[in-house]
Amino acid sequence: MAGTTATHHIGEVGLTVVRDSPRALLDIVFVHGLAGHPVDTWTCKRRVARRDSDIPIDISSKKRMPSMSPSPCRDDSSSVYWPKDLLPVTVPGSRVLTYGYDTRNDHSRQSLAPGSALYHISGELITALTTKRQAAPSRPILFVAHGVGGRVVKEMLYRLSMRYRSKEHPQDIFDSTIGIMFFGSPHVGIDQQDEIRRVVERISEATGSTVSRDIVRSLLLPGGGPGYLEAQFGPVAHKQKWSIYSFQELVGVEALNGDKVVEEGLSCLHLPEIETVDYVDRDHFNMCCFAGDDDTEYEIVAAALQKIVLTSSKVNDWKGCMEKEERRQKLIDSMTFAQINARHTQIRNTRFEWLSETGEYVNWLTTDRHRLWVIKGESGTGKSTVMKSAFDRTKEKKEVLSAFDRTKEKKEVLTIGYFINRTGDYLEKSIVGMCRSLLTQILRDDSSLQFLDRFESAEQESHGVWTAHTLKTLLTEAIQNLWSRSIICFVDGLDEFEEDEARDMIAFFELICDIASDFRICVSGRHSWPIVGQRWSTLILENQHGHDVDISIYLQWKLSVGSDVMGKTIRVVLQEKAQKIFLWAVLMVNVLNRERGRVGIDELPAIIHDCPQGTYALLRDTLTRGNENMEELLLCIQWILFSRQPLGPKQLYHAVVSGTSSEAPTTRYRHDASHSEYSQSIVDWSRGFAEVMSDSRVQLIHASIADFFLIEKGYQEAWPNLKDEFEGQSHEKLKECCVKYLKIDISLETDASSLPEVSSKSKNVAILRDSLKSKCPFSEYAVRNVLHHADTAQRSGISQIELVRGFPLSEWIYFHNLFEDDQSCHYAPGTSLREVLERGCFSHLSQLLPATVEGHRNFDDQLPTFKTLGIV
């Protein structure tokens, strides 16, 4: 016997998901009848003792529900809402929904035409189902209807059958329907109009409901006249082979002198080939209420439900599709990696309208001779930005004319691409990572799942370790067998591979073009990259007039020198010296805008003249131009290059302040600054090397700047003390920023009695977490990553013994748990430092433990606490 069910979230009108299931095999939709309710119609309510009778009372409406049969509800304090309490056990894997509609007296609906209310209610159900089933529109669906709700379902399905024939949308509801279960639903024939009116009168008399006669007339009599819906619905149900159960009321209603609300002749469709007729030993108002899974009448209904589901080919097919989808997702998980889209995300979004007008682009998409295309340009010209624009533009197109189909039929396009990140982890800049990314995109897009067996076999053979050879073989087979698709591939930065690897990939792509007639590829590289052969058509970025126009537009937009003759002259001089290197122009704009505040506009041409040509030379010049905010400049670059995750402008501002202030940094924090003010501080400190993206991530304006610091070691002239240990010393500095921030904002001086228990689910926990994130925006990062930066610094040979000896473990555990939503990742009070380091995979710090002193002393306790900062 189920306990009282919480149904307060179910609205009286509209479609509500009663029970969801992540792996649902079908949707079961309940539709109540005239004067019914999406909960009450299907609920067996508790009995209320009366001195003069033992008749059940409907608690929700306070209306007397007479019955000649014993009440199905047990005499206890529980109620059973069987769509939620019983159905999930009867039909495991079902997703349960209930639909409510209003048939009360509504003067705004007076004088409705026949069928208009039925049309309106069924139309709203179509819209609601389409919305609720967006995630799985083809999932099988079963309808359970009581009384007039059966007519709503029939009208909806008949309307969808007309759309289905005319190829209108949505078709999925109609095509996915497997059956209908009617409870006391009236089905009128041509000569039964008076009978159906009597049904409505009986319902009104028995329930005391006030239903508008016009609504009743409109709801029960479709626009085609009496019997029209039944005449049309039967052939449709036959053709679709729906399983139909019609349950008839076996007991009359006492308030109607023992008469039934819907007589036997009206409560079935007379379709013996697909319809099963059975009885429920209840009256019309109780025939949908069951006391539990051991209720005799429910056992009959449950058996019918199970038979419909178990014999449905659509359910079995859907189960097979779900299993395939799980297999696909498992393969995707084995191939994807954390930064698979990192480089693409880092590149700014710019629409190069001129690109689609170039002959090279048009020929590449439309001719057989030019399916291999390379975009060339010097470092900093904007190759990656152009590639991203072309990739995004092509991906937006759903179909293109096949250049190889003589009939010129349109083919669906599959656009895949990879943007190599030369400063990223191994997978971000390797052939293995590129192939895994391209295959993942094919797996996500291929609705036929025709490659699953081959992929799974390859995974088993490789024991889950993907090799370049295996991945290239799979990629070749996948592209070759997608013969019905036009496949367009982009690979940005292919010249970042070693020359032998790059040559191998060029030969690989040429081979795919030979065996797959509808495959075309675009790669990018520098002019010094000679390995593409004569089969490749080439676009030289510096030779494109549109590229010059883009630089000119950028200078007009970003360079603050006015629009007079002097301003125009400065822009012309700057663009000429840029020599079509977009990055050089961007860097110079930042230099000139900073100098503009100190010198007159007439001095800017001389500054342009004195600045060196070449991107790296200009970067060195910018670093050594003046000595102001050198600490902030370096720390900005270090945070952007080595933070474990991208920071927002407010986070980065606090991180830099905590690492550059010799005093308590709270005096320098700007808690009331706007987003734009924080962003401007970052741009100013970084001397224009950093930018804030639309999603509030701070990143370097170009990958060449990362190369300048990490590969060219361009920092040495400005900061000679860093020498060759830039990465290790950077992580040491970031660790110090985290430690200092923790000292200030997560201090042990906080009154322990004022801190709520994290595991208590108290509102105070959420208030504390939100307050910390708002007033101390860097606190979560500092807590989560202080040990990561320390471990990396230790790996580089920078000793972390002092940190390990003095680490405030208990306080760190508290705030780690505070910021961690997943309680399975929480640390129990008293967890040892060794366990924390081992669970976090901080192996280099773990090696220090035997040499450390037992116990953990606290951080400095003279600094501000939560209370002094106004947090708690």
PDB file of N, CA and C in Angstrom, residues 472-531:
ATOM      1  N   LYS A 472      43.044   6.630 -37.604  1.00  0.00           N
ATOM      2  CA  LYS A 472      43.043   6.999 -39.021  1.00  0.00           C
ATOM      3  C   LYS A 472      42.292   5.952 -39.853  1.00  0.00           C
ATOM      4  N   THR A 473      42.434   4.688 -39.488  1.00  0.00           N
ATOM      5  CA  THR A 473      41.692   3.637 -40.185  1.00  0.00           C
ATOM      6  C   THR A 473      40.197   3.811 -39.985  1.00  0.00           C
ATOM      7  N   LEU A 474      39.776   4.057 -38.743  1.00  0.00           N
ATOM      8  CA  LEU A 474      38.353   4.273 -38.457  1.00  0.00           C
ATOM      9  C   LEU A 474      37.823   5.502 -39.176  1.00  0.00           C
ATOM     10  N   LEU A 475      38.609   6.576 -39.191  1.00  0.00           N
ATOM     11  CA  LEU A 475      38.181   7.801 -39.839  1.00  0.00           C
ATOM     12  C   LEU A 475      38.001   7.579 -41.343  1.00  0.00           C
ATOM     13  N   THR A 476      38.914   6.849 -41.955  1.00  0.00           N
ATOM     14  CA  THR A 476      38.804   6.539 -43.380  1.00  0.00           C
ATOM     15  C   THR A 476      37.537   5.745 -43.667  1.00  0.00           C
ATOM     16  N   GLU A 477      37.283   4.699 -42.878  1.00  0.00           N
ATOM     17  CA  GLU A 477      36.110   3.861 -43.103  1.00  0.00           C
ATOM     18  C   GLU A 477      34.818   4.643 -42.876  1.00  0.00           C
ATOM     19  N   ALA A 478      34.793   5.475 -41.846  1.00  0.00           N
ATOM     20  CA  ALA A 478      33.586   6.237 -41.541  1.00  0.00           C
ATOM     21  C   ALA A 478      33.247   7.198 -42.674  1.00  0.00           C
ATOM     22  N   ILE A 479      34.238   7.938 -43.151  1.00  0.00           N
ATOM     23  CA  ILE A 479      34.002   8.907 -44.227  1.00  0.00           C
ATOM     24  C   ILE A 479      33.634   8.194 -45.523  1.00  0.00           C
ATOM     25  N   GLN A 480      34.288   7.085 -45.807  1.00  0.00           N
ATOM     26  CA  GLN A 480      34.020   6.346 -47.034  1.00  0.00           C
ATOM     27  C   GLN A 480      32.594   5.810 -47.066  1.00  0.00           C
ATOM     28  N   ASN A 481      32.071   5.402 -45.905  1.00  0.00           N
ATOM     29  CA  ASN A 481      30.745   4.798 -45.868  1.00  0.00           C
ATOM     30  C   ASN A 481      29.612   5.796 -45.693  1.00  0.00           C
ATOM     31  N   LEU A 482      29.950   7.055 -45.430  1.00  0.00           N
ATOM     32  CA  LEU A 482      28.914   8.088 -45.364  1.00  0.00           C
ATOM     33  C   LEU A 482      28.652   8.613 -46.773  1.00  0.00           C
ATOM     34  N   TRP A 483      28.315   7.703 -47.679  1.00  0.00           N
ATOM     35  CA  TRP A 483      28.189   8.063 -49.087  1.00  0.00           C
ATOM     36  C   TRP A 483      27.009   8.998 -49.349  1.00  0.00           C
ATOM     37  N   SER A 484      26.039   9.022 -48.458  1.00  0.00           N
ATOM     38  CA  SER A 484      24.867   9.868 -48.681  1.00  0.00           C
ATOM     39  C   SER A 484      25.070  11.287 -48.180  1.00  0.00           C
ATOM     40  N   ARG A 485      26.220  11.585 -47.617  1.00  0.00           N
ATOM     41  CA  ARG A 485      26.491  12.904 -47.056  1.00  0.00           C
ATOM     42  C   ARG A 485      27.614  13.581 -47.814  1.00  0.00           C
ATOM     43  N   SER A 486      27.577  14.883 -47.845  1.00  0.00           N
ATOM     44  CA  SER A 486      28.709  15.668 -48.326  1.00  0.00           C
ATOM     45  C   SER A 486      29.497  16.099 -47.097  1.00  0.00           C
ATOM     46  N   ILE A 487      30.745  15.647 -46.985  1.00  0.00           N
ATOM     47  CA  ILE A 487      31.537  15.868 -45.777  1.00  0.00           C
ATOM     48  C   ILE A 487      32.556  16.976 -46.030  1.00  0.00           C
ATOM     49  N   ILE A 488      32.526  17.984 -45.178  1.00  0.00           N
ATOM     50  CA  ILE A 488      33.441  19.119 -45.273  1.00  0.00           C
ATOM     51  C   ILE A 488      34.261  19.172 -43.988  1.00  0.00           C
ATOM     52  N   CYS A 489      35.573  19.183 -44.139  1.00  0.00           N
ATOM     53  CA  CYS A 489      36.463  19.099 -42.988  1.00  0.00           C
ATOM     54  C   CYS A 489      37.400  20.304 -42.954  1.00  0.00           C
ATOM     55  N   PHE A 490      37.605  20.845 -41.756  1.00  0.00           N
ATOM     56  CA  PHE A 490      38.547  21.943 -41.528  1.00  0.00           C
ATOM     57  C   PHE A 490      39.584  21.494 -40.496  1.00  0.00           C
ATOM     58  N   VAL A 491      40.848  21.762 -40.782  1.00  0.00           N
ATOM     59  CA  VAL A 491      41.905  21.518 -39.799  1.00  0.00           C
ATOM     60  C   VAL A 491      42.781  22.770 -39.752  1.00  0.00           C
ATOM     61  N   ASP A 492      42.709  23.478 -38.632  1.00  0.00           N
ATOM     62  CA  ASP A 492      43.483  24.712 -38.467  1.00  0.00           C
ATOM     63  C   ASP A 492      44.799  24.413 -37.751  1.00  0.00           C
ATOM     64  N   GLY A 493      45.884  24.968 -38.289  1.00  0.00           N
ATOM     65  CA  GLY A 493      47.179  24.827 -37.631  1.00  0.00           C
ATOM     66  C   GLY A 493      47.860  23.504 -37.893  1.00  0.00           C
ATOM     67  N   LEU A 494      47.600  22.892 -39.051  1.00  0.00           N
ATOM     68  CA  LEU A 494      48.235  21.611 -39.349  1.00  0.00           C
ATOM     69  C   LEU A 494      49.759  21.732 -39.400  1.00  0.00           C
ATOM     70  N   ASP A 495      50.265  22.936 -39.669  1.00  0.00           N
ATOM     71  CA  ASP A 495      51.719  23.145 -39.716  1.00  0.00           C
ATOM     72  C   ASP A 495      52.353  23.111 -38.334  1.00  0.00           C
ATOM     73  N   GLU A 496      51.536  22.984 -37.265  1.00  0.00           N
ATOM     74  CA  GLU A 496      52.089  22.887 -35.924  1.00  0.00           C
ATOM     75  C   GLU A 496      52.630  21.489 -35.627  1.00  0.00           C
ATOM     76  N   PHE A 497      52.239  20.500 -36.440  1.00  0.00           N
ATOM     77  CA  PHE A 497      52.804  19.166 -36.291  1.00  0.00           C
ATOM     78  C   PHE A 497      54.266  19.172 -36.741  1.00  0.00           C
ATOM     79  N   GLU A 498      54.989  18.157 -36.287  1.00  0.00           N
ATOM     80  CA  GLU A 498      56.321  17.938 -36.846  1.00  0.00           C
ATOM     81  C   GLU A 498      56.187  17.694 -38.347  1.00  0.00           C
ATOM     82  N   GLU A 499      57.241  18.054 -39.123  1.00  0.00           N
ATOM     83  CA  GLU A 499      57.117  18.007 -40.580  1.00  0.00           C
ATOM     84  C   GLU A 499      56.739  16.625 -41.084  1.00  0.00           C
ATOM     85  N   ASP A 500      57.327  15.573 -40.514  1.00  0.00           N
ATOM     86  CA  ASP A 500      56.987  14.221 -40.954  1.00  0.00           C
ATOM     87  C   ASP A 500      55.523  13.901 -40.679  1.00  0.00           C
ATOM     88  N   GLU A 501      55.028  14.326 -39.502  1.00  0.00           N
ATOM     89  CA  GLU A 501      53.622  14.091 -39.168  1.00  0.00           C
ATOM     90  C   GLU A 501      52.705  14.868 -40.093  1.00  0.00           C
ATOM     91  N   ALA A 502      53.071  16.127 -40.383  1.00  0.00           N
ATOM     92  CA  ALA A 502      52.257  16.948 -41.266  1.00  0.00           C
ATOM     93  C   ALA A 502      52.198  16.347 -42.672  1.00  0.00           C
ATOM     94  N   ARG A 503      53.333  15.886 -43.174  1.00  0.00           N
ATOM     95  CA  ARG A 503      53.349  15.252 -44.497  1.00  0.00           C
ATOM     96  C   ARG A 503      52.468  14.001 -44.504  1.00  0.00           C
ATOM     97  N   ASP A 504      52.535  13.245 -43.444  1.00  0.00           N
ATOM     98  CA  ASP A 504      51.714  12.037 -43.343  1.00  0.00           C
ATOM     99  C   ASP A 504      50.231  12.378 -43.377  1.00  0.00           C
ATOM    100  N   MET A 505      49.828  13.435 -42.676  1.00  0.00           N
ATOM    101  CA  MET A 505      48.419  13.821 -42.658  1.00  0.00           C
ATOM    102  C   MET A 505      47.967  14.386 -44.001  1.00  0.00           C
ATOM    103  N   ILE A 506      48.838  15.114 -44.689  1.00  0.00           N
ATOM    104  CA  ILE A 506      48.499  15.613 -46.018  1.00  0.00           C
ATOM    105  C   ILE A 506      48.225  14.435 -46.954  1.00  0.00           C
ATOM    106  N   ALA A 507      49.107  13.430 -46.927  1.00  0.00           N
ATOM    107  CA  ALA A 507      48.906  12.232 -47.749  1.00  0.00           C
ATOM    108  C   ALA A 507      47.624  11.497 -47.337  1.00  0.00           C
ATOM    109  N   PHE A 508      47.340  11.497 -46.046  1.00  0.00           N
ATOM    110  CA  PHE A 508      46.137  10.839 -45.545  1.00  0.00           C
ATOM    111  C   PHE A 508      44.876  11.512 -46.088  1.00  0.00           C
ATOM    112  N   PHE A 509      44.826  12.838 -46.041  1.00  0.00           N
ATOM    113  CA  PHE A 509      43.654  13.551 -46.538  1.00  0.00           C
ATOM    114  C   PHE A 509      43.520  13.404 -48.055  1.00  0.00           C
ATOM    115  N   GLU A 510      44.631  13.359 -48.770  1.00  0.00           N
ATOM    116  CA  GLU A 510      44.573  13.133 -50.213  1.00  0.00           C
ATOM    117  C   GLU A 510      44.005  11.756 -50.521  1.00  0.00           C
ATOM    118  N   LEU A 511      44.384  10.752 -49.712  1.00  0.00           N
ATOM    119  CA  LEU A 511      43.855   9.409 -49.893  1.00  0.00           C
ATOM    120  C   LEU A 511      42.346   9.380 -49.677  1.00  0.00           C
ATOM    121  N   ILE A 512      41.865  10.064 -48.642  1.00  0.00           N
ATOM    122  CA  ILE A 512      40.417  10.093 -48.385  1.00  0.00           C
ATOM    123  C   ILE A 512      39.686  10.730 -49.559  1.00  0.00           C
ATOM    124  N   CYS A 513      40.265  11.793 -50.135  1.00  0.00           N
ATOM    125  CA  CYS A 513      39.636  12.434 -51.285  1.00  0.00           C
ATOM    126  C   CYS A 513      39.544  11.476 -52.471  1.00  0.00           C
ATOM    127  N   ASP A 514      40.506  10.583 -52.583  1.00  0.00           N
ATOM    128  CA  ASP A 514      40.505   9.635 -53.690  1.00  0.00           C
ATOM    129  C   ASP A 514      39.425   8.575 -53.531  1.00  0.00           C
ATOM    130  N   ILE A 515      39.130   8.178 -52.294  1.00  0.00           N
ATOM    131  CA  ILE A 515      38.178   7.082 -52.078  1.00  0.00           C
ATOM    132  C   ILE A 515      36.782   7.575 -51.704  1.00  0.00           C
ATOM    133  N   ALA A 516      36.642   8.855 -51.335  1.00  0.00           N
ATOM    134  CA  ALA A 516      35.332   9.414 -50.973  1.00  0.00           C
ATOM    135  C   ALA A 516      35.072  10.632 -51.855  1.00  0.00           C
ATOM    136  N   SER A 517      34.196  10.477 -52.822  1.00  0.00           N
ATOM    137  CA  SER A 517      34.020  11.506 -53.848  1.00  0.00           C
ATOM    138  C   SER A 517      33.369  12.780 -53.330  1.00  0.00           C
ATOM    139  N   ASP A 518      32.724  12.715 -52.183  1.00  0.00           N
ATOM    140  CA  ASP A 518      32.063  13.905 -51.634  1.00  0.00           C
ATOM    141  C   ASP A 518      32.743  14.393 -50.371  1.00  0.00           C
ATOM    142  N   PHE A 519      34.051  14.251 -50.311  1.00  0.00           N
ATOM    143  CA  PHE A 519      34.836  14.748 -49.175  1.00  0.00           C
ATOM    144  C   PHE A 519      35.717  15.899 -49.659  1.00  0.00           C
ATOM    145  N   ARG A 520      35.716  16.989 -48.876  1.00  0.00           N
ATOM    146  CA  ARG A 520      36.593  18.120 -49.184  1.00  0.00           C
ATOM    147  C   ARG A 520      37.212  18.620 -47.887  1.00  0.00           C
ATOM    148  N   ILE A 521      38.437  19.098 -47.956  1.00  0.00           N
ATOM    149  CA  ILE A 521      39.200  19.464 -46.762  1.00  0.00           C
ATOM    150  C   ILE A 521      39.847  20.818 -46.951  1.00  0.00           C
ATOM    151  N   CYS A 522      39.864  21.614 -45.879  1.00  0.00           N
ATOM    152  CA  CYS A 522      40.560  22.902 -45.854  1.00  0.00           C
ATOM    153  C   CYS A 522      41.508  22.898 -44.661  1.00  0.00           C
ATOM    154  N   VAL A 523      42.793  23.199 -44.909  1.00  0.00           N
ATOM    155  CA  VAL A 523      43.779  23.296 -43.836  1.00  0.00           C
ATOM    156  C   VAL A 523      44.422  24.676 -43.898  1.00  0.00           C
ATOM    157  N   SER A 524      45.106  25.053 -42.840  1.00  0.00           N
ATOM    158  CA  SER A 524      45.799  26.347 -42.808  1.00  0.00           C
ATOM    159  C   SER A 524      47.244  26.143 -42.387  1.00  0.00           C
ATOM    160  N   GLY A 525      48.111  27.052 -42.838  1.00  0.00           N
ATOM    161  CA  GLY A 525      49.525  26.968 -42.483  1.00  0.00           C
ATOM    162  C   GLY A 525      50.263  28.234 -42.892  1.00  0.00           C
ATOM    163  N   ARG A 526      51.498  28.339 -42.428  1.00  0.00           N
ATOM    164  CA  ARG A 526      52.327  29.495 -42.757  1.00  0.00           C
ATOM    165  C   ARG A 526      52.954  29.327 -44.148  1.00  0.00           C
ATOM    166  N   HIS A 527      53.490  30.434 -44.676  1.00  0.00           N
ATOM    167  CA  HIS A 527      54.113  30.393 -45.996  1.00  0.00           C
ATOM    168  C   HIS A 527      55.318  29.462 -46.017  1.00  0.00           C
ATOM    169  N   SER A 528      55.972  29.317 -44.868  1.00  0.00           N
ATOM    170  CA  SER A 528      57.166  28.481 -44.796  1.00  0.00           C
ATOM    171  C   SER A 528      56.827  26.999 -44.786  1.00  0.00           C
ATOM    172  N   TRP A 529      55.586  26.673 -44.969  1.00  0.00           N
ATOM    173  CA  TRP A 529      55.112  25.288 -44.913  1.00  0.00           C
ATOM    174  C   TRP A 529      54.912  24.787 -46.342  1.00  0.00           C
ATOM    175  N   PRO A 530      55.901  24.102 -46.914  1.00  0.00           N
ATOM    176  CA  PRO A 530      55.866  23.796 -48.350  1.00  0.00           C
ATOM    177  C   PRO A 530      55.333  22.409 -48.694  1.00  0.00           C
ATOM    178  N   ILE A 531      54.762  21.707 -47.733  1.00  0.00           N
ATOM    179  CA  ILE A 531      54.559  20.279 -47.953  1.00  0.00           C
ATOM    180  C   ILE A 531      53.297  19.942 -48.739  1.00  0.00           C
TER     181      ILE A 531
END
